[in-house]
CSV table of C-alpha atoms and ligand atoms in Angstrom, one decimal:
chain,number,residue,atom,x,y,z
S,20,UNK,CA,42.7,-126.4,123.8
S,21,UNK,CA,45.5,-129.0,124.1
S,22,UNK,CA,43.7,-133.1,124.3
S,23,UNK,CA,45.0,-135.7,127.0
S,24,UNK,CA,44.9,-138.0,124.3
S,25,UNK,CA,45.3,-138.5,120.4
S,26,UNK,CA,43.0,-141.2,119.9
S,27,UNK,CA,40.2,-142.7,121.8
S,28,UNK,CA,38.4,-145.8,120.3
S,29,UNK,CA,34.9,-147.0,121.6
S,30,UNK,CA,34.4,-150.6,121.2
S,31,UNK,CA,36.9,-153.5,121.6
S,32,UNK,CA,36.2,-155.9,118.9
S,33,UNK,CA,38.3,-156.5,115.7
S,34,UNK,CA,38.1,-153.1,114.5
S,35,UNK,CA,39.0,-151.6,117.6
S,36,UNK,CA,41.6,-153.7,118.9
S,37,UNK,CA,43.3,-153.4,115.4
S,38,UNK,CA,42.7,-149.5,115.1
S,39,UNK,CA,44.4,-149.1,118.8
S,40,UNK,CA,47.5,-151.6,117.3
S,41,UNK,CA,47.5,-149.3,114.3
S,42,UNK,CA,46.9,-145.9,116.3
S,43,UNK,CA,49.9,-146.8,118.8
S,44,UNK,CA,52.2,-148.4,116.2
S,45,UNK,CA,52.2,-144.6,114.8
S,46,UNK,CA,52.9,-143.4,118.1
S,47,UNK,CA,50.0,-141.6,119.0
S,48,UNK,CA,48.4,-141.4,122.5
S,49,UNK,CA,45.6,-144.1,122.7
S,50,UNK,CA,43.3,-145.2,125.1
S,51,UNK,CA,40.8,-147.8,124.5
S,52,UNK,CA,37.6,-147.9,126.0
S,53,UNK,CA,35.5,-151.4,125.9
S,54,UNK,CA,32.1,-151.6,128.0
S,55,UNK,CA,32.4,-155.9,128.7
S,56,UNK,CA,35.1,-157.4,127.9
S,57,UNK,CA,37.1,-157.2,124.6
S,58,UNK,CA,36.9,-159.2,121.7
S,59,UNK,CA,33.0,-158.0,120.2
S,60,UNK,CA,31.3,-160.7,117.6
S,61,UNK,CA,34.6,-162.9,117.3
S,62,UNK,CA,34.3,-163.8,121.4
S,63,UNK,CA,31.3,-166.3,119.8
S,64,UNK,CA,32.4,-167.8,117.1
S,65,UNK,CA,33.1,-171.4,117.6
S,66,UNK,CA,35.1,-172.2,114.2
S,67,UNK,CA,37.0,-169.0,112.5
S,68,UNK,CA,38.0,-170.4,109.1
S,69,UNK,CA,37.9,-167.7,106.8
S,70,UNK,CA,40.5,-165.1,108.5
S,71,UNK,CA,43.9,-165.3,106.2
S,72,UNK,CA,47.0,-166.6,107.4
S,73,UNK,CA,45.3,-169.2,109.5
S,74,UNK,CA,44.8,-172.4,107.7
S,75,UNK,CA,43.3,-174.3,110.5
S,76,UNK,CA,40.0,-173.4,112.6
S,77,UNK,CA,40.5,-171.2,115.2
S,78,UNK,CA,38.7,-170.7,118.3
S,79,UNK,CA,36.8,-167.2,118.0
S,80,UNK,CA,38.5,-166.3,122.2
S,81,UNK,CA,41.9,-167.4,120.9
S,82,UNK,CA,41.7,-165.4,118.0
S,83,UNK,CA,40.9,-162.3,120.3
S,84,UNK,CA,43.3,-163.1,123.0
S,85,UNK,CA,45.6,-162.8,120.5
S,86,UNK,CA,44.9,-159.4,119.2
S,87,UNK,CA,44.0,-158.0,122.5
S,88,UNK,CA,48.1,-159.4,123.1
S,89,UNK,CA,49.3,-157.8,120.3
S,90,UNK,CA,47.8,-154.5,120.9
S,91,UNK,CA,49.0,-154.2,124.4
S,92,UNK,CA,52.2,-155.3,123.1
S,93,UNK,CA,52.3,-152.0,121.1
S,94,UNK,CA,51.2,-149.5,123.9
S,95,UNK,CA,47.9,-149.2,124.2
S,96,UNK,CA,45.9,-148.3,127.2
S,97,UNK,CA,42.7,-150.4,127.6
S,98,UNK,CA,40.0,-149.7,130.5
S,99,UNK,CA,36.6,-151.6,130.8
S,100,UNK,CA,34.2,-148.5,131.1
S,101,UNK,CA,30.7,-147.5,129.9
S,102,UNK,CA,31.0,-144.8,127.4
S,103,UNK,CA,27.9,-141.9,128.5
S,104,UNK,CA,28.2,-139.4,126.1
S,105,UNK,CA,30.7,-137.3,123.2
S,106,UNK,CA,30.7,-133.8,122.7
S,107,UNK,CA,33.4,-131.7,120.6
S,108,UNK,CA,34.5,-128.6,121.0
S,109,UNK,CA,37.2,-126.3,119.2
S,110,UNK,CA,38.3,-129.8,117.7
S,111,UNK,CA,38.8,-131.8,120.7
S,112,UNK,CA,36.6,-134.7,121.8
S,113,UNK,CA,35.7,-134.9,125.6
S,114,UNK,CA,34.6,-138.8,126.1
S,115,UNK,CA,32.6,-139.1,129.1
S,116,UNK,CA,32.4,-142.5,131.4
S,117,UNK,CA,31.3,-142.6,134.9
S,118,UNK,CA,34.8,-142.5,135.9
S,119,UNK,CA,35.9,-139.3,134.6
S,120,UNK,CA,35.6,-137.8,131.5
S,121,UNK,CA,38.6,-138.2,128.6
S,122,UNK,CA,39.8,-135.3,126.1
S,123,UNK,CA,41.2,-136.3,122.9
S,124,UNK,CA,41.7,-135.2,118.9
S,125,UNK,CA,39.8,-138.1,117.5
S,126,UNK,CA,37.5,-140.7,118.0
S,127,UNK,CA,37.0,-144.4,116.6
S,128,UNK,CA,33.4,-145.6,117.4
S,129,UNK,CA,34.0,-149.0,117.0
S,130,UNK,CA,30.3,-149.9,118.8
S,131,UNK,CA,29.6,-152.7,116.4
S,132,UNK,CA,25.5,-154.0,116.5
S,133,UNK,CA,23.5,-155.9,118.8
S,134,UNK,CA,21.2,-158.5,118.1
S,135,UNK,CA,18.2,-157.5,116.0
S,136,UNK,CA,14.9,-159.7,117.9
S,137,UNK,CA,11.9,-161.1,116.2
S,138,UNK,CA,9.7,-159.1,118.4
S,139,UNK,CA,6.9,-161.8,118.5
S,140,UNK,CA,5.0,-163.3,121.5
S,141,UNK,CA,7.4,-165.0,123.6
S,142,UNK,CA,10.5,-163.8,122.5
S,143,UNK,CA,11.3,-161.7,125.4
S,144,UNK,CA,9.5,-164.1,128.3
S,145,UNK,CA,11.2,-167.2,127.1
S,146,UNK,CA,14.3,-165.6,126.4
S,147,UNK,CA,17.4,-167.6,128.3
S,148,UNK,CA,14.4,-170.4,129.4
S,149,UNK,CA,15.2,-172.0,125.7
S,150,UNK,CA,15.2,-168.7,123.3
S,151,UNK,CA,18.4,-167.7,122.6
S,152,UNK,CA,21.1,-165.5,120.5
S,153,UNK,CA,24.1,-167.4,120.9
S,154,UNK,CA,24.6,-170.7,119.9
S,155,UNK,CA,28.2,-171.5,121.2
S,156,UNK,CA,26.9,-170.1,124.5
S,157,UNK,CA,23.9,-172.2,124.7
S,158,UNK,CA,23.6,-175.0,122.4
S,159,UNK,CA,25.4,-177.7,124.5
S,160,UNK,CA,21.8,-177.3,126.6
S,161,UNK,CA,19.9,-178.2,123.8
S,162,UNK,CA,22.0,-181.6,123.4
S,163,UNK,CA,19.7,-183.9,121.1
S,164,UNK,CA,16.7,-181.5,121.7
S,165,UNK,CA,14.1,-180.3,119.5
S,166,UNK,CA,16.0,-176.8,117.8
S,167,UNK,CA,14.9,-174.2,115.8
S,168,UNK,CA,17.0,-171.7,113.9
S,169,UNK,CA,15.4,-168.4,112.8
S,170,UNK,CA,17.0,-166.4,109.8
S,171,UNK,CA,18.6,-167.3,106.8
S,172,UNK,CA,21.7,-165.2,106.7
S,173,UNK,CA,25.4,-166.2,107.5
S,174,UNK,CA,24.9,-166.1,111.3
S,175,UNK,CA,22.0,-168.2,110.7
S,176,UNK,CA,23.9,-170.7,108.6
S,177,UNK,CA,26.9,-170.4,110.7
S,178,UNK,CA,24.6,-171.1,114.0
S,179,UNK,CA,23.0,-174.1,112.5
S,180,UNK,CA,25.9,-175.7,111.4
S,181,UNK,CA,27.1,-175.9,114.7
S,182,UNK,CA,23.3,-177.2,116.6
S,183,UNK,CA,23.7,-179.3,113.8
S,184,UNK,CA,26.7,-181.1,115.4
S,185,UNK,CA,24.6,-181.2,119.0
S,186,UNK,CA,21.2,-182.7,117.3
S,187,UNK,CA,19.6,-184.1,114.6
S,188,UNK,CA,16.6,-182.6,114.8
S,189,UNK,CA,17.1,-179.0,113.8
S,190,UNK,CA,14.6,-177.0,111.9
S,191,UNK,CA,15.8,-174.1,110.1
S,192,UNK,CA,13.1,-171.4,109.4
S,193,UNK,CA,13.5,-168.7,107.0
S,194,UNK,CA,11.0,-166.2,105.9
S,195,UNK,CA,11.8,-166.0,102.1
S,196,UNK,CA,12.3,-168.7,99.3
S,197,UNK,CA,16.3,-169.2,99.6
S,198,UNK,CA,18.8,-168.8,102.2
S,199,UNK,CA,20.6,-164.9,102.0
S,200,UNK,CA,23.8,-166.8,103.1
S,201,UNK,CA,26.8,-166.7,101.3
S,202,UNK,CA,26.8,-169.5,98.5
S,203,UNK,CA,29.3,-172.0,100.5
S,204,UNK,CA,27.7,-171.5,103.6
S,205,UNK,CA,24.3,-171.6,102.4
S,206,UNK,CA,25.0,-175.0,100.2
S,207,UNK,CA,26.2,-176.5,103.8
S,208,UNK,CA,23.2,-176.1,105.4
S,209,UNK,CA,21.1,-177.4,102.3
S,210,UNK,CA,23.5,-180.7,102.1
S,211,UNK,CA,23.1,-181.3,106.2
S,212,UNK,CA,21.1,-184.4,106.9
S,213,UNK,CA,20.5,-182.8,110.3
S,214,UNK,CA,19.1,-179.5,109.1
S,215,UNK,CA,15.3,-179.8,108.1
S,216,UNK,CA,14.8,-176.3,106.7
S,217,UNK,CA,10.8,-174.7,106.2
S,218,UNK,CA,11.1,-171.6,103.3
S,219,UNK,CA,9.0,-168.9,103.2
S,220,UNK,CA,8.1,-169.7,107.0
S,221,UNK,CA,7.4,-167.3,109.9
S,222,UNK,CA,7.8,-167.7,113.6
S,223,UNK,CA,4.9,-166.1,114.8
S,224,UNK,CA,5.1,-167.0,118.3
S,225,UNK,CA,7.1,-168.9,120.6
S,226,UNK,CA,5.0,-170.7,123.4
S,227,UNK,CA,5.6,-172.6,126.8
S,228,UNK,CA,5.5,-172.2,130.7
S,229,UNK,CA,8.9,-171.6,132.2
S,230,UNK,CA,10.6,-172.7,128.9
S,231,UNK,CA,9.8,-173.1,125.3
S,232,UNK,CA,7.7,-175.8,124.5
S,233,UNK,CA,6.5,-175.3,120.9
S,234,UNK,CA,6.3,-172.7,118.2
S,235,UNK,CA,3.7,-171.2,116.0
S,236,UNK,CA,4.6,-171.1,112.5
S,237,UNK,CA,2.9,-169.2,109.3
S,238,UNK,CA,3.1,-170.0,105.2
S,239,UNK,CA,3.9,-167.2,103.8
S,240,UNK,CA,1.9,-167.5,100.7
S,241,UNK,CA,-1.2,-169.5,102.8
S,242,UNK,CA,-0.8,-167.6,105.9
S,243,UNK,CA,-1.7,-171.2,107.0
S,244,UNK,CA,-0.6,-171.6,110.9
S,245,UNK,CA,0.7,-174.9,112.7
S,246,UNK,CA,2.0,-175.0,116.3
S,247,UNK,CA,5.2,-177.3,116.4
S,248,UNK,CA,6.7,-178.7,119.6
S,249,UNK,CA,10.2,-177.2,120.1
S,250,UNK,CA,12.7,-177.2,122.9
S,251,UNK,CA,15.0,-174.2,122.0
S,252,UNK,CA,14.7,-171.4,119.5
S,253,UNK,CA,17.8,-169.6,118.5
S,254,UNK,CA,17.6,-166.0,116.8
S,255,UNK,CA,19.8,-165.0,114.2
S,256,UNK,CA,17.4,-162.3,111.9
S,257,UNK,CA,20.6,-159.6,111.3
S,258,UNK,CA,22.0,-156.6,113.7
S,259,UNK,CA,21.0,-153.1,115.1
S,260,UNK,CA,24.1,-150.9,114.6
S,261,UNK,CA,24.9,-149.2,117.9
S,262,UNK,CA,25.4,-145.6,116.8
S,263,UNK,CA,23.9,-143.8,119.3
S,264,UNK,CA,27.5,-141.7,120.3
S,265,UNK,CA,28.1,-140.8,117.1
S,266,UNK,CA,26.1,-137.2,117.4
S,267,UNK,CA,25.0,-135.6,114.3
S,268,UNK,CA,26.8,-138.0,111.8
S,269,UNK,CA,25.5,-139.0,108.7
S,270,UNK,CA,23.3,-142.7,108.8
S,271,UNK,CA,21.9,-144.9,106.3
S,272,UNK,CA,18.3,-146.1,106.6
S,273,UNK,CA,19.5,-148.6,108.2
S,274,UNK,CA,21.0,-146.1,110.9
S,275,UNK,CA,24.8,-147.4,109.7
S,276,UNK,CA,26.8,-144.8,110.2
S,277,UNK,CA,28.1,-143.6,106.5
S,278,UNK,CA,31.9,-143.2,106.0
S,279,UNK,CA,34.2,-142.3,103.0
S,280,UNK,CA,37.0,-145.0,102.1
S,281,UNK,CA,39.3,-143.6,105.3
S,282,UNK,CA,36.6,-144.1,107.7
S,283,UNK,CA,35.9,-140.9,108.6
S,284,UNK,CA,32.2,-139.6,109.0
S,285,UNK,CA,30.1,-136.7,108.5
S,286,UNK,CA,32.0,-135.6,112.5
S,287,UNK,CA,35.6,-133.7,111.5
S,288,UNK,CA,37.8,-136.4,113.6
S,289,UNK,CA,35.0,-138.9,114.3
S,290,UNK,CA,35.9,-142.3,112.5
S,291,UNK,CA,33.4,-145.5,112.7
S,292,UNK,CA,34.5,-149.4,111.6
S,293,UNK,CA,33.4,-152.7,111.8
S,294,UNK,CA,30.0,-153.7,112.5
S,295,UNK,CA,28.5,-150.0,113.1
S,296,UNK,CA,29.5,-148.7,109.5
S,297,UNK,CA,27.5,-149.5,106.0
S,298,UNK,CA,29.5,-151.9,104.6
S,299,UNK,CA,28.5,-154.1,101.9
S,300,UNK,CA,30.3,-156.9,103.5
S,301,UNK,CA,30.5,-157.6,107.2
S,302,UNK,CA,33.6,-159.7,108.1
S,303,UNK,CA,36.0,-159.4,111.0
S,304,UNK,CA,38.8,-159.5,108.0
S,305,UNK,CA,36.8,-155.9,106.7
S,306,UNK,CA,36.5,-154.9,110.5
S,307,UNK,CA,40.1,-155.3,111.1
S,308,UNK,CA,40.7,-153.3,108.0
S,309,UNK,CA,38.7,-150.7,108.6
S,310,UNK,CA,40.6,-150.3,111.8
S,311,UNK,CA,44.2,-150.1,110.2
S,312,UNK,CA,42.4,-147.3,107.9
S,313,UNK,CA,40.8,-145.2,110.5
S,314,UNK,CA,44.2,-145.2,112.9
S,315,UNK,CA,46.2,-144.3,110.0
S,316,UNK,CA,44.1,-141.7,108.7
S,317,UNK,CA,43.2,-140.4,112.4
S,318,UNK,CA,47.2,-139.8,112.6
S,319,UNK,CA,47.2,-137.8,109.2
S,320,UNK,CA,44.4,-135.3,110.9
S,321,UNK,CA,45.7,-134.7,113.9
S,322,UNK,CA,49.2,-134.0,111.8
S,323,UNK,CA,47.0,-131.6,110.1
S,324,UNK,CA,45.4,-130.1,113.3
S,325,UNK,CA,49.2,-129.6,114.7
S,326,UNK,CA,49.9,-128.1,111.1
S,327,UNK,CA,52.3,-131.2,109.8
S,328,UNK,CA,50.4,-131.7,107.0
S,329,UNK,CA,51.7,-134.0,103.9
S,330,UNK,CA,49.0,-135.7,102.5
M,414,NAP,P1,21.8,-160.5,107.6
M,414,NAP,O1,22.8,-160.9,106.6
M,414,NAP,O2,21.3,-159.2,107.6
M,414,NAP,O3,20.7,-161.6,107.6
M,414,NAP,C1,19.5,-161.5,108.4
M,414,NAP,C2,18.6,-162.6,108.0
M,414,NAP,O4,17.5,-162.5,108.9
M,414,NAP,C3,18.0,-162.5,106.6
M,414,NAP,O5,18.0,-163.8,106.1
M,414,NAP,C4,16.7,-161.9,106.8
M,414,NAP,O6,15.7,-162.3,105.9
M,414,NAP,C5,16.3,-162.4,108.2
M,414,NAP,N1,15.4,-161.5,108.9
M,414,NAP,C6,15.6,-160.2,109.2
M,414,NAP,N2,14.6,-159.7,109.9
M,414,NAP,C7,13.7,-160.7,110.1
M,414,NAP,C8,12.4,-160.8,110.7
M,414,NAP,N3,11.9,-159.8,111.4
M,414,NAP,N4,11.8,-162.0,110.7
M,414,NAP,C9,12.4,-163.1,110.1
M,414,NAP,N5,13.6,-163.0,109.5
M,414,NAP,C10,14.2,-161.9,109.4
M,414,NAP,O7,22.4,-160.7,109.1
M,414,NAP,P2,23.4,-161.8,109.8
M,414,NAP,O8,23.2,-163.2,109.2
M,414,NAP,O9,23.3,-161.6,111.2
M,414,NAP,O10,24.8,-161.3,109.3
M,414,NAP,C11,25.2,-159.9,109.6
M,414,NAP,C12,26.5,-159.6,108.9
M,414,NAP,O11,27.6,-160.4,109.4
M,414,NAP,C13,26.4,-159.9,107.4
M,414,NAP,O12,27.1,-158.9,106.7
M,414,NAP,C14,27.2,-161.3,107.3
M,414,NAP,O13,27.8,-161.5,106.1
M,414,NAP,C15,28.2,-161.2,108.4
M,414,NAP,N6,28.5,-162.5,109.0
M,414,NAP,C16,29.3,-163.3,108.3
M,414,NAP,C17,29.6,-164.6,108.8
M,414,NAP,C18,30.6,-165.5,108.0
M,414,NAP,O14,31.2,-165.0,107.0
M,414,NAP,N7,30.8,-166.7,108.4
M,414,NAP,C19,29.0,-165.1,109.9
M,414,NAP,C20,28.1,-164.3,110.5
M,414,NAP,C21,27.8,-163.0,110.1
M,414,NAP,P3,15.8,-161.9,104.3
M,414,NAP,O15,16.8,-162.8,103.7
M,414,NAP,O16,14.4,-162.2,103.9
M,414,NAP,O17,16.1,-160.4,104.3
């Protein structure tokens, strides 16, 4: 059975834009299919300052506009679609969207992760009346407010250093005795005058008619419980990985999807990067990587599958 395509890649962020730069650079066929709109995690970052070869800040949307450039540049075909299903047969993929269905030799599931919630009492009621994941997106609403930042990871860091700028009164509340942060980031937040931040702290619930008013926090060692006024609450307590297309392919516990070190998964032709694979390290320089790696060995299979083999 012959494909319409060499390469389809799910997901539009680094890792995908860079795997469809890669995929078409080696002159294979390559569509990309992106549900929103391109550019993933990067869209929302407000300061990039740790991608190489840029020495000054960049705006996370310049950075992808960029990309998203260069990869058309190179002969890509990109279409804004909801991807419905996989299934493989006799070595071809058939991608199905509501517009028609796509056959190709491999697949990239570049599906990255979506925001892990608290799951507490107010979360979802309040959430865009003052609870929020997104801090570029709605901070400037919260200008001098009362903020609280939940998590002590790098988005969590990353987020408060930005309120920071907006308000002096930020409370950051983390659930264990140090920040998980890298140890830059994490000293930042610690030196801020603006950042007030409760340890070994739970948000227990998040209160208010219409729009959050105050928060119920608990010791973690008293279980002692104090409701604190609040304007905003911003959510930053890690990622779900988005692997539901990925069919019997081998997870993690943490439902990752588990690749060798040329992306390919437990799926004969079926390649995941960025966000959506176990990584030890989660950085749109390793998602952009993982992308170059996946194209390049998604070229050498379906060299393989014509019978071109040279590895
Ligand atoms: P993360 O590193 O998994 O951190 C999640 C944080 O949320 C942890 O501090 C965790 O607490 C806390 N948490 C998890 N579930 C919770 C719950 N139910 N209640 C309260 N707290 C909870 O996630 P992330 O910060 O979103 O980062 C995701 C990945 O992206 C990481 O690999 C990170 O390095 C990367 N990233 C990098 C940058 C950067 O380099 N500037 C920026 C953003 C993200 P514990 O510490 O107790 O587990």
């Amino acid at each position: 059975m012959n494909a319409d395509r060499d390469l389809v890649i799910i997901g539009g962020g680094a890792a995908g834009l860079t795997a469809a730069q890669y995929g078409a650079r080696a002159n294979l066929k390559v569509l990309l299919i992106e549900e929103m709109a391109t550019g993933g995690q990067a869209l929302i970052i407000d300061d990039l300052e740790n991608y190489p070869g840029f020495p000054e800040p960049i705006k996370g949307f310049q950075f992808v506009e960029r990309m998203e450039k260069q990869t058309i540049r190179f002969g890509t075909e990109i279409k804004l679609s909801t991807v419905t299903g996989i299934s493989r047969t006799n070595n071809v993929f058939t991608v199905e969207t509501p517009e028609g269905n796509y056959t190709t030799y491999t697949v990239i599931l570049a599906t990255g992760a979506k925001h892990r919630h608290l799951e507490i009492p107010g979360e979802k009621e309040l959430a865009g009346r003052g609870v929020s994941y997104c801090a570029t997106c709605d901070g400037p609403f919260f200008k001098n407010r009362r903020i609280l930042v939940a998590g002590g990871g790098d988005a969590a860091c990353d987020e408060a250093m930005f309120l920071s700028k907006l308000t002096d009164k930020l409370t950051m509340v983390h659930r264990r005795d140090r920040l998980r942060a890298q140890k830059a980031l994490a000293e930042r937040v610690e030196r801020n005058k603006n950042i007030e931040i409760r340890f070994s702290t739970k948000v227990i619930e998040i209160k208010g008619t219409g729009k959050v008013e105050s928060v119920v926090l608990e010791k973690a060692d008293t279980s002692e419980r104090t409701e604190v006024p609040m304007d905003a609450v911003f959510i930053f307590v890690g990622s779900i990985p988005q692997a539901a297309l990925a069919l019997d392919a081998v997870k993690d516990e943490g439902g990752y999807l588990v690749t060798n070190d040329r992306m390919e998964t437990s799926v004969p032709g079926l390649y995941a990067v960025g966000d959506v694979r176990a990584t030890p390290f989660r950085q749109l320089v390793v998602a952009a990587s993982d992308g170059a790696i996946a194209a390049h060995c998604a070229s050498q299979y379906i060299d393989i599958l014509r019978g071109e083999a040279y590895i």
